[in-house]
GROMACS .gro file of C-alpha atoms in nm:
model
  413
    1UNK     CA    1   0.000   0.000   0.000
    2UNK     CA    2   0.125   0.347  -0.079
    3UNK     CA    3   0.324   0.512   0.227
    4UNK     CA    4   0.209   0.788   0.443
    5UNK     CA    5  -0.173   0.616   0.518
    6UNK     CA    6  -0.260   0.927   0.600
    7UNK     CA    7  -0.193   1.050   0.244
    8UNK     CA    8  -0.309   0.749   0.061
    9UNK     CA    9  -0.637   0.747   0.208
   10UNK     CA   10  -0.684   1.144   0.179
   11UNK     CA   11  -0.641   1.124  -0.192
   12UNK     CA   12  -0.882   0.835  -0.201
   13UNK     CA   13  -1.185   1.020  -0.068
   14UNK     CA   14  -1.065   1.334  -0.261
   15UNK     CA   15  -1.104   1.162  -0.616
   16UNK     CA   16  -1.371   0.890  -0.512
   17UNK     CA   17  -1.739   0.934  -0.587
   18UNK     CA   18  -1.978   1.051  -0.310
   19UNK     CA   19  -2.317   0.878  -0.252
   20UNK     CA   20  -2.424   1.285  -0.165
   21UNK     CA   21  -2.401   1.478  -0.448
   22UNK     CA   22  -2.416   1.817  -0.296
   23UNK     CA   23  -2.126   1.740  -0.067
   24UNK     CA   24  -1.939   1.689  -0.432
   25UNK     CA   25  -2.091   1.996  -0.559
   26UNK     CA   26  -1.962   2.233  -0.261
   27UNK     CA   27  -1.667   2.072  -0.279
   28UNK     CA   28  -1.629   2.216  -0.695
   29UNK     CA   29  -1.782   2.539  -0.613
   30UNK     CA   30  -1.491   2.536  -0.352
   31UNK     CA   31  -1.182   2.472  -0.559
   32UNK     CA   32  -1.370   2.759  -0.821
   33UNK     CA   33  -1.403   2.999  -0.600
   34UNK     CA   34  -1.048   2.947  -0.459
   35UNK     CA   35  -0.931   2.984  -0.814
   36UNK     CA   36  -1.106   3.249  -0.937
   37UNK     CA   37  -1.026   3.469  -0.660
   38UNK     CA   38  -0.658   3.429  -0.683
   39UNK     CA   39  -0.638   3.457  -1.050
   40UNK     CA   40  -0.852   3.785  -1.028
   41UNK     CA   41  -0.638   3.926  -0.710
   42UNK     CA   42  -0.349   3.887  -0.927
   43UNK     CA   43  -0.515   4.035  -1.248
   44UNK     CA   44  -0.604   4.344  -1.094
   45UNK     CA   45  -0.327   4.397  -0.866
   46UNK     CA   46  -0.117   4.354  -1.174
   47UNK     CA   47  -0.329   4.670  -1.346
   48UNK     CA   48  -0.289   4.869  -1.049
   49UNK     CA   49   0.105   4.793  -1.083
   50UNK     CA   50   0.039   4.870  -1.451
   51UNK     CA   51  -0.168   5.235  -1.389
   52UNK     CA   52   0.152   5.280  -1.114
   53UNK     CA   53   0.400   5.219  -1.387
   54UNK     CA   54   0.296   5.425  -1.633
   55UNK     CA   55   0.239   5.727  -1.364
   56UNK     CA   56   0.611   5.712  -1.359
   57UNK     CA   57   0.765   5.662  -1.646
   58UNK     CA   58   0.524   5.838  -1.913
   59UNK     CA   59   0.355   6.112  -1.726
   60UNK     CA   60   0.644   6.174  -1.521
   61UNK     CA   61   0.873   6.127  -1.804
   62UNK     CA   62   0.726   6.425  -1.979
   63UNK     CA   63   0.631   6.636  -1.638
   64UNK     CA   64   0.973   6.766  -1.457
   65UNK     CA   65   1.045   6.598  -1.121
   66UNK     CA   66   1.123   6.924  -1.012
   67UNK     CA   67   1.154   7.242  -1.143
   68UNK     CA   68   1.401   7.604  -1.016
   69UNK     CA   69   1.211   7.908  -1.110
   70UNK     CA   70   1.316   8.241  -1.115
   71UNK     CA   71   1.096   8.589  -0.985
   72UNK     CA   72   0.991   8.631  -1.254
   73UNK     CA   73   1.249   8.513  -1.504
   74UNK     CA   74   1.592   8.336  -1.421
   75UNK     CA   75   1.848   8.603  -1.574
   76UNK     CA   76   2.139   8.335  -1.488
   77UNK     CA   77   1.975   8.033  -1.604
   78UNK     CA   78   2.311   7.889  -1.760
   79UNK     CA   79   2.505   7.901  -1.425
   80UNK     CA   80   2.165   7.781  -1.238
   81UNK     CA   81   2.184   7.482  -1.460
   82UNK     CA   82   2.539   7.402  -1.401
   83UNK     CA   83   2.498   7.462  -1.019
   84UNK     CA   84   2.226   7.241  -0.977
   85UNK     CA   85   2.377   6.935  -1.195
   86UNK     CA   86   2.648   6.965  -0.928
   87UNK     CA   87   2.439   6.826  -0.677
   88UNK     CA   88   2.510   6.441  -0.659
   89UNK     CA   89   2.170   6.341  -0.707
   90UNK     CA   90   2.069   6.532  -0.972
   91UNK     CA   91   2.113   6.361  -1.279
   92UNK     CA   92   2.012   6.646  -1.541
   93UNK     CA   93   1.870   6.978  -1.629
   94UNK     CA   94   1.733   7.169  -1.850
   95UNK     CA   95   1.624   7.531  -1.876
   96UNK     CA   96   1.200   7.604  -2.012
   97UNK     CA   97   0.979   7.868  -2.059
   98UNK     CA   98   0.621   7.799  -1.995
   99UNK     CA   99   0.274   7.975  -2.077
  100UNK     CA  100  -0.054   7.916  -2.169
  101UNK     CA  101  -0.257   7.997  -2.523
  102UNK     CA  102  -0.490   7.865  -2.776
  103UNK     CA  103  -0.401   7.715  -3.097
  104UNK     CA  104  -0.596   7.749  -3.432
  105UNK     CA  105  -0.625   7.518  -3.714
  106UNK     CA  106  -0.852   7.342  -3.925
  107UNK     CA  107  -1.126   7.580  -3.835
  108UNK     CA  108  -1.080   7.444  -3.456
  109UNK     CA  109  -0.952   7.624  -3.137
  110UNK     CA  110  -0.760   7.451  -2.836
  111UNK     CA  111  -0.650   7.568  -2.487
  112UNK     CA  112  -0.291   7.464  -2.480
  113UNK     CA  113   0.025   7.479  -2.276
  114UNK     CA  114   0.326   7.594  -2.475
  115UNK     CA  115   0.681   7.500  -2.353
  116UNK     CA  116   0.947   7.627  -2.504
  117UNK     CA  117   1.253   7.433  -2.444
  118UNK     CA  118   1.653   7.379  -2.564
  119UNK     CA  119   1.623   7.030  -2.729
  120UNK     CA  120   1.967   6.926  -2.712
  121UNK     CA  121   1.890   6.979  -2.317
  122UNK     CA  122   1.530   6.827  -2.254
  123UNK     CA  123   1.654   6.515  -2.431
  124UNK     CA  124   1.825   6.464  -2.108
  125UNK     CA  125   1.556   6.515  -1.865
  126UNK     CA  126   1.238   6.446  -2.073
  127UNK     CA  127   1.091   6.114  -2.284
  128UNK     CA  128   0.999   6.298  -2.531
  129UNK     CA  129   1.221   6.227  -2.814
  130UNK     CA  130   1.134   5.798  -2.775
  131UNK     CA  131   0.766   5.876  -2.779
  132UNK     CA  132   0.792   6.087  -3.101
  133UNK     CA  133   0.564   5.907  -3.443
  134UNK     CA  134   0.656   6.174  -3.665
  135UNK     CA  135   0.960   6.418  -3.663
  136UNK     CA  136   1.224   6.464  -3.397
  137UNK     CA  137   1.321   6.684  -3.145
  138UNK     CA  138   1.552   6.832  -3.268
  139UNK     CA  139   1.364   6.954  -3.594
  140UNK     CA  140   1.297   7.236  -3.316
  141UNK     CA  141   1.539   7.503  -3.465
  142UNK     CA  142   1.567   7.883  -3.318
  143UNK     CA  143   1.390   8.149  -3.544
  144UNK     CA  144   1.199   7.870  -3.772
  145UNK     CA  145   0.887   7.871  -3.535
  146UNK     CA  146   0.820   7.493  -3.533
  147UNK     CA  147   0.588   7.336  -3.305
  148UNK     CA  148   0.564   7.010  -3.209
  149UNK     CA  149   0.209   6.837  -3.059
  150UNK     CA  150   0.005   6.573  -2.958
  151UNK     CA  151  -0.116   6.324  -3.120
  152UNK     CA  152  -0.503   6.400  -3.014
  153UNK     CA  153  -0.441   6.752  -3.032
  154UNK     CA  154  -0.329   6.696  -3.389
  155UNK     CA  155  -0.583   6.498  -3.495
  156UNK     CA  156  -0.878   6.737  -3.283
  157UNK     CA  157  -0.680   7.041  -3.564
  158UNK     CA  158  -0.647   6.810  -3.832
  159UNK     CA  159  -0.284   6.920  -3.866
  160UNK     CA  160   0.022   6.691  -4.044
  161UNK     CA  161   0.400   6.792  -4.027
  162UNK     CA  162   0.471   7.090  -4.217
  163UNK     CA  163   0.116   7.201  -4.176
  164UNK     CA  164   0.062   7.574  -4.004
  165UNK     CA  165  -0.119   7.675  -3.711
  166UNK     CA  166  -0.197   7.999  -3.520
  167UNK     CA  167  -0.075   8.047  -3.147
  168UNK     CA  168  -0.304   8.317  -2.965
  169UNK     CA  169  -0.202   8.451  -2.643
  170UNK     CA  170  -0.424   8.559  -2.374
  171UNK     CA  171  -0.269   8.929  -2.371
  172UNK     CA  172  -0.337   9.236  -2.576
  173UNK     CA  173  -0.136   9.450  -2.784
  174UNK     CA  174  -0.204   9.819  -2.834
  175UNK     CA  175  -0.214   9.855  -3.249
  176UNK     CA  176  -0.287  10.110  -3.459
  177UNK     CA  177  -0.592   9.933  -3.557
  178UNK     CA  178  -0.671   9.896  -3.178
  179UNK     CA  179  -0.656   9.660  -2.873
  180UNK     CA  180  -0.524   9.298  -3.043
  181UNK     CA  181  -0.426   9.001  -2.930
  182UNK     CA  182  -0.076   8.801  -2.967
  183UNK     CA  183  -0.063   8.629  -3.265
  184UNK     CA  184   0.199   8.421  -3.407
  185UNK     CA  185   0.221   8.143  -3.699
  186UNK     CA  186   0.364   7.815  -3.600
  187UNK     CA  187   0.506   7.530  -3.855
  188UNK     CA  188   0.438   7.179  -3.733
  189UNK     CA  189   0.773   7.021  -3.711
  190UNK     CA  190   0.653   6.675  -3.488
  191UNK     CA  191   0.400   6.511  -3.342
  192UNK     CA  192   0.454   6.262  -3.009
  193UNK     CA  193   0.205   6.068  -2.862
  194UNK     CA  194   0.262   5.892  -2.510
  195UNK     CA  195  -0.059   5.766  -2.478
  196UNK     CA  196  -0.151   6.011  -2.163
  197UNK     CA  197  -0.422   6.314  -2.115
  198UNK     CA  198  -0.144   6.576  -2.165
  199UNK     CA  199  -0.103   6.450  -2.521
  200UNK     CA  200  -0.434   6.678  -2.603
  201UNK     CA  201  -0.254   7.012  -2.467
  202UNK     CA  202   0.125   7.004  -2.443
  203UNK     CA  203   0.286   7.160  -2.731
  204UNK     CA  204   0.663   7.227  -2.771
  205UNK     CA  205   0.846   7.515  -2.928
  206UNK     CA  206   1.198   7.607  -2.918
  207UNK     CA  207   1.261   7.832  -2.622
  208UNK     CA  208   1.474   8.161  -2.794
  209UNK     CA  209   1.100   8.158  -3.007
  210UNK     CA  210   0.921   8.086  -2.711
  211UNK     CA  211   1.098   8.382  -2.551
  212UNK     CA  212   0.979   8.586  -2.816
  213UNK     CA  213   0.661   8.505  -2.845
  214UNK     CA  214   0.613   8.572  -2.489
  215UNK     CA  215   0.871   8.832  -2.453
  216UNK     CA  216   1.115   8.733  -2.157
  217UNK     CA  217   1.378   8.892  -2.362
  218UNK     CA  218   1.589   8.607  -2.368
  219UNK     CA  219   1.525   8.497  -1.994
  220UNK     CA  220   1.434   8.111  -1.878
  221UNK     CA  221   1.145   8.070  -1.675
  222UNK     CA  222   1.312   7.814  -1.473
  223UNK     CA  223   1.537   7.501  -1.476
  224UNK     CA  224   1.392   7.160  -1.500
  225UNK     CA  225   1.541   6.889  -1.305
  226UNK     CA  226   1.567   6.500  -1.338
  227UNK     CA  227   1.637   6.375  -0.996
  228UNK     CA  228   1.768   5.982  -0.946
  229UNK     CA  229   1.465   5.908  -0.715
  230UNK     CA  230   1.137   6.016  -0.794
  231UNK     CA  231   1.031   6.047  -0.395
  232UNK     CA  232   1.318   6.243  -0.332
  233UNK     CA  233   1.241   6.502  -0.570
  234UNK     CA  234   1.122   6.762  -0.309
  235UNK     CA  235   1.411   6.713  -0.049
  236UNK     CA  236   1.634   6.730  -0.393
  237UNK     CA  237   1.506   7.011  -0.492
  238UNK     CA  238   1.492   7.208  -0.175
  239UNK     CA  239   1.901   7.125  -0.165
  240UNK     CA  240   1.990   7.231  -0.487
  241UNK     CA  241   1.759   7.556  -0.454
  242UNK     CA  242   1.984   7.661  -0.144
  243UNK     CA  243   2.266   7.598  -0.288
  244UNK     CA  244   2.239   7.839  -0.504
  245UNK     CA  245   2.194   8.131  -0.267
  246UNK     CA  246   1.965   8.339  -0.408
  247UNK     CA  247   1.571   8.400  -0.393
  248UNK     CA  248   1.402   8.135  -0.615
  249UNK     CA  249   1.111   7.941  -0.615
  250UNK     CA  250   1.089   7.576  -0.639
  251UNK     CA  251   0.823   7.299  -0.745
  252UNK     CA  252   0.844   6.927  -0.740
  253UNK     CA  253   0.580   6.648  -0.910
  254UNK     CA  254   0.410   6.550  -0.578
  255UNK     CA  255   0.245   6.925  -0.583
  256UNK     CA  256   0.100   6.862  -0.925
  257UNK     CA  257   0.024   6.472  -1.001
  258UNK     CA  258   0.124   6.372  -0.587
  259UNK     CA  259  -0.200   6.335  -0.556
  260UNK     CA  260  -0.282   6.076  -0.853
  261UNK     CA  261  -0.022   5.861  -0.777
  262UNK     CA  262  -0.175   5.897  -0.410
  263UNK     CA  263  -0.503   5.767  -0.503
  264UNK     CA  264  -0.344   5.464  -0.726
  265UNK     CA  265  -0.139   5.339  -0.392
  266UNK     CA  266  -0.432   5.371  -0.194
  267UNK     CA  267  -0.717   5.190  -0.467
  268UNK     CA  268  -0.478   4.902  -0.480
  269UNK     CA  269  -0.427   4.868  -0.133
  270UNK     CA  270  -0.773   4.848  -0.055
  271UNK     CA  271  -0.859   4.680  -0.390
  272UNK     CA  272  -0.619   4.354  -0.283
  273UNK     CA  273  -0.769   4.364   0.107
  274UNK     CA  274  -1.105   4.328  -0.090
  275UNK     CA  275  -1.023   4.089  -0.297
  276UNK     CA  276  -0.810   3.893  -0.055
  277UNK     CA  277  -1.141   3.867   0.155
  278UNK     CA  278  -1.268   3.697  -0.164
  279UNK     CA  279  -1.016   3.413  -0.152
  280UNK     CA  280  -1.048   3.440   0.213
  281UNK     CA  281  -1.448   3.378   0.147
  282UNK     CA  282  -1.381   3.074  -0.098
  283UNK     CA  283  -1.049   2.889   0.126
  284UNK     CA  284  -1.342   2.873   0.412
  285UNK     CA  285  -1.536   2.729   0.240
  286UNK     CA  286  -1.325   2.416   0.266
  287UNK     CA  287  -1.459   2.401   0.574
  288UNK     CA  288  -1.846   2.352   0.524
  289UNK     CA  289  -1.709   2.095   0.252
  290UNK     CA  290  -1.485   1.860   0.496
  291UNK     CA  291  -1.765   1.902   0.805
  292UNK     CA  292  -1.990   1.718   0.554
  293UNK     CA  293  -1.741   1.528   0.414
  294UNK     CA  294  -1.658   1.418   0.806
  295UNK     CA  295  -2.024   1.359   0.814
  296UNK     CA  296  -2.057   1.115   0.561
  297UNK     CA  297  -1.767   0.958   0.654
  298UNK     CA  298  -1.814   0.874   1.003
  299UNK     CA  299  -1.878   0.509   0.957
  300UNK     CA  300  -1.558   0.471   0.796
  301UNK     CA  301  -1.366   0.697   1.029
  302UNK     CA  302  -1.509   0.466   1.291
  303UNK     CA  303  -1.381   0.168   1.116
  304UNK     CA  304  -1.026   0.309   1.060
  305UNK     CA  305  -1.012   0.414   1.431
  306UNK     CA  306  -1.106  -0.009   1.574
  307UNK     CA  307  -0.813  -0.095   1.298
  308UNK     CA  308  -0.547   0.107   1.504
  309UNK     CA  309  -0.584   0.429   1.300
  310UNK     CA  310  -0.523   0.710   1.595
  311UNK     CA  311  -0.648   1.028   1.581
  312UNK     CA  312  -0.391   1.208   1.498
  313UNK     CA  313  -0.393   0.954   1.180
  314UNK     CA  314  -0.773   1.062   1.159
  315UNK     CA  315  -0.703   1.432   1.143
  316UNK     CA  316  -0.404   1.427   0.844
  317UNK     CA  317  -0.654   1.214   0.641
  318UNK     CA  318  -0.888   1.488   0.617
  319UNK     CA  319  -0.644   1.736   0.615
  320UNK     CA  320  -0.484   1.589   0.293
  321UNK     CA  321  -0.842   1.602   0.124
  322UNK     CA  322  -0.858   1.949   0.204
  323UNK     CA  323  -0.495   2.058   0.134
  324UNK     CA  324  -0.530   1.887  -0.215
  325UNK     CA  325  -0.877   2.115  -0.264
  326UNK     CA  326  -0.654   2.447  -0.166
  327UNK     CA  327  -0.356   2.347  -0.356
  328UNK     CA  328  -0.512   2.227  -0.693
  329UNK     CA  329  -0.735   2.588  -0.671
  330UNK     CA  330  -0.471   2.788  -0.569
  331UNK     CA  331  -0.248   2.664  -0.817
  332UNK     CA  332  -0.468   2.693  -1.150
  333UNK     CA  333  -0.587   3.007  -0.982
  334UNK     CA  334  -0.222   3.154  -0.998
  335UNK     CA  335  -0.132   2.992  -1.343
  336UNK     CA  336  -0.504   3.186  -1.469
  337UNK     CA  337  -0.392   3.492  -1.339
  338UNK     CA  338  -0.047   3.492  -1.440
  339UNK     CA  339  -0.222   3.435  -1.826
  340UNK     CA  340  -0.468   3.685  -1.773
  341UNK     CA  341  -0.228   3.971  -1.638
  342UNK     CA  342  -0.020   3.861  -1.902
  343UNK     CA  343  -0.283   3.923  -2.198
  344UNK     CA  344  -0.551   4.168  -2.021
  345UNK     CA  345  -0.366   4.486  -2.183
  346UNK     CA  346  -0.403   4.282  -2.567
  347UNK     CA  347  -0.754   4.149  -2.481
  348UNK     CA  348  -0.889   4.486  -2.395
  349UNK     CA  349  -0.785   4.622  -2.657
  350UNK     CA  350  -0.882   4.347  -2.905
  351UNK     CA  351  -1.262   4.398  -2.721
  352UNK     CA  352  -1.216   4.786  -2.814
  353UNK     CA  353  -1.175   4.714  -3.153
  354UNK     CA  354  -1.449   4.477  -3.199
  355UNK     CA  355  -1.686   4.752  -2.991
  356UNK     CA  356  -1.568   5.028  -3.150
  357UNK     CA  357  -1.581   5.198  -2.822
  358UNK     CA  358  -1.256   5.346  -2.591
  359UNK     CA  359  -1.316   5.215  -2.222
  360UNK     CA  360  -1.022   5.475  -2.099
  361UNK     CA  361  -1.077   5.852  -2.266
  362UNK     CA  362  -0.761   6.004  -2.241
  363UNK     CA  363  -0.972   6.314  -2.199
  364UNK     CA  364  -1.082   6.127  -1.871
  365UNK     CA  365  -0.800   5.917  -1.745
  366UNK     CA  366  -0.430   6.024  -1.747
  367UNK     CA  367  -0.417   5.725  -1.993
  368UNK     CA  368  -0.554   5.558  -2.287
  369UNK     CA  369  -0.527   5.245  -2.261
  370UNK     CA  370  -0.555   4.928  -2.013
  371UNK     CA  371  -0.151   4.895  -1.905
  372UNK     CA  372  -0.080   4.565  -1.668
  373UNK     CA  373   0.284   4.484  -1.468
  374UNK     CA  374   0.286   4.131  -1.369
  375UNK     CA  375   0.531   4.184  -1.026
  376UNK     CA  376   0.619   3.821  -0.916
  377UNK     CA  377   0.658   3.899  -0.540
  378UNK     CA  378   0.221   3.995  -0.553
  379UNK     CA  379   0.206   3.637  -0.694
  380UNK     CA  380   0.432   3.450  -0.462
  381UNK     CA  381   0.239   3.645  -0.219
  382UNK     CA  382  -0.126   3.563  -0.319
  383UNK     CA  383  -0.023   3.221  -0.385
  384UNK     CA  384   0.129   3.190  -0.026
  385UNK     CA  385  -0.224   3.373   0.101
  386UNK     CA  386  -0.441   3.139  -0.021
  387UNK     CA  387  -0.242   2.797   0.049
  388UNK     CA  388  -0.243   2.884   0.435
  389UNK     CA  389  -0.567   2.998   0.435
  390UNK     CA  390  -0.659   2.673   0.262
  391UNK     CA  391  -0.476   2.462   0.490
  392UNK     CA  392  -0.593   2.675   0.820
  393UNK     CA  393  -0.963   2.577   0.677
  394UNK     CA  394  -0.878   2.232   0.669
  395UNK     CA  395  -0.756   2.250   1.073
  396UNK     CA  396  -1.158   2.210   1.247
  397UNK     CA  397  -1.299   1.959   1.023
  398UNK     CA  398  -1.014   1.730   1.103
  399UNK     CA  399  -1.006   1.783   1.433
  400UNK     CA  400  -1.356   1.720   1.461
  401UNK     CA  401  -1.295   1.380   1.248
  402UNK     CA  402  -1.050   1.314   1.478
  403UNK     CA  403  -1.305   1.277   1.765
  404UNK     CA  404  -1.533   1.035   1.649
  405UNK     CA  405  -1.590   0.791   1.899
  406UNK     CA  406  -1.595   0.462   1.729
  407UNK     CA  407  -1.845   0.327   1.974
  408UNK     CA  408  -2.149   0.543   1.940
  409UNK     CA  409  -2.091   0.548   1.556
  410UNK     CA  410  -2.081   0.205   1.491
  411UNK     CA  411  -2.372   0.143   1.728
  412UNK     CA  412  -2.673   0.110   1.470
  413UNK     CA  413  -2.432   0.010   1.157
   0.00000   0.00000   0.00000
């Protein structure tokens, strides 16, 4: 006979047939539920990961990690920037000028944010030129007025490269004519597209035309910085501001998406306790199955015990049975999920297609699209979840097998 007993005999009432069919029916709805709620845990926890990763490296790719600005202007922005890379944990910087405008084209209008930058310097602290579909950075040249925009934004103008387009500044100019507003043609020299909300209003110019257009007379705005570690961005920046010694203001991302990437930690916190109450929900069930199981089995349990079995004996039997229940669930539960956080992003988007209909509206979400980041220690750690909780399950109906009394059970058999 197969060696342990204990083992043999578990796996024996695991796979054998039950006279009650419910008992074999809560046993299935059991193992399912135990699956299912693993596989989804992981699924969504690997989304969360996915909403978490993209956060950082697209919308904080393209957003500075910290910014140096001057009162109003920085008139020394070339020796700011050198100052400021001399701190060790700054890893680049780059000088911008910022303001905000409407763009015409294609008989459309669009509130926009214009940044006029040094491209040979925001290749260093932005993503920009790796998210680029047509053109390139550096087609940004000083006194050519290009423009580069977003995908949506281009598509909302219906504007291609080389196509012109009308900047309009919210200030007036006194004319001849009269009061009229800023005006200035732009060329389209690129279009990006990073699959984020600020795609639809984030346009780039070259910052000597930029200065012109908003007439700093040659002055940055500020000095973008690329710090080594995103969450030390505003202790980085703080440093590198006093450093310098002067009077200067300084920003960091937490003050402007801090509070996204806030809400993300805290939904999948609370998303996973939810959900690990789900597999919580299905391992306990195990024990409703095995107290019936013990039920139906107490004849034979009585049996076993007059043939020497002891209790101890008794209780690993019944443990086994439900061990093998948790494991087998837990497993294709994990294996699911794994699958399903490795495909969600392709399905989704498949089911888009198909629709015709965009479940994330950049508009809407600071995204497009359905990302997912399968992080093995959430899997080794829902996996490891739901095993003990399977085997804890198993601990009363055993114990409770384990106390038949042999006697009383075999009384009117």
């Amino acid at each position: 006979m197969f060696r342990p007993l204990s083992f043999y005999i578990g796996l024996r009432y695991t796979a054998a047939k039950r006279r009650n069919h419910f008992i074999s029916f809560i046993s299935l709805t059991s193992m399912i539920g135990l699956m299912l709620g693993v596989a989804v845990l992981i699924i969504v926890l690997s989304v969360m990961n996915g909403f978490d990763r993209e956060l950082k490296e697209k919308v904080l790719g393209m957003v500075p990690h910290a910014v140096v600005k001057g009162d109003p202007y920085l008139a020394d922005w070339q020796e700011v920037d050198q100052k400021v890379t001399e701190h060790p944990r700054v890893l680049a910087a780059a000088p911008f000028i910022e303001g905000q405008g409407m763009v015409t084209g294609g008989g459309n209008v669009r509130g926009v944010l214009i940044k006029g930058v040094v491209p040979e310097q925001e290749d260093t602290v932005s993503i920009i030129s790796s998210q680029m579909i047509e053109g390139q950075l550096d087609d940004l040249k000083a006194g050519e007025f290009g423009i580069i925009v977003g995908r949506p934004l281009a598509a909302s103008l219906r504007l291609e490269v080389g196509d012109r387009l009308t900047i309009v500044l919210p200030e007036a100019s006194v004319s001849p004519a009269g009061v009229m507003p800023r005006l200035k043609r732009f060329t389209v020299a690129g279009i990006f597209s990073t699959g984020a909300e600020l795609d639809g209003n984030y346009t780039l110019v070259h910052m000597e035309d930029a200065s012109k257009l908003m007439r700093t007379g040659g002055l940055a705005e500020g000095v973008r910085l690329l710090v080594d570690d995103l969450f030390a961005a505003p202790a980085v920046s703080e440093q590198a501001a006093l450093s310098l010694g002067g009077r200067y203001y300084i920003s960091d991302w937490t003050r402007t998406h801090g509070s996204l990437f806030s809400a993300i930690q805290m939904e999948k916190t609370i998303i996973g306790l939810l959900l690990m109450f789900i597999v919580a929900v299905a391992a306990f069930n195990i024990v409703s199955t095995l107290v019936m199981v013990v039920t139906d089995k107490t004849g034979d349990i009585a049996i076993l015990r007059t043939m020497g079995a002891t209790p101890g004996r008794i209780m690993r039997i019944f443990m086994v049975q439900g061990a093998v229940i948790g494991v087998f669930g837990t497993l294709v539960g994990t294996t699911l999920g794994i699958l399903g956080a490795w495909y969600i992003s392709d399905l989704i988007s498949a089911l888009e297609n198909l629709l015709n209909h965009q479940f994330l509206n950049a508009d809407v979400y600071f995204i497009s699209y359905l990302p997912s980041d399968l992080q093995w220690p959430d899997v080794a750690i829902i996996s490891s979840a739901g095993l003990v909780m399977s085997l804890l399950a198993t601990i009363y109906p055993a114990w409770r097998a384990s106390r038949v009394d042999p006697a009383e059970a075999l009384r009117y058999e």
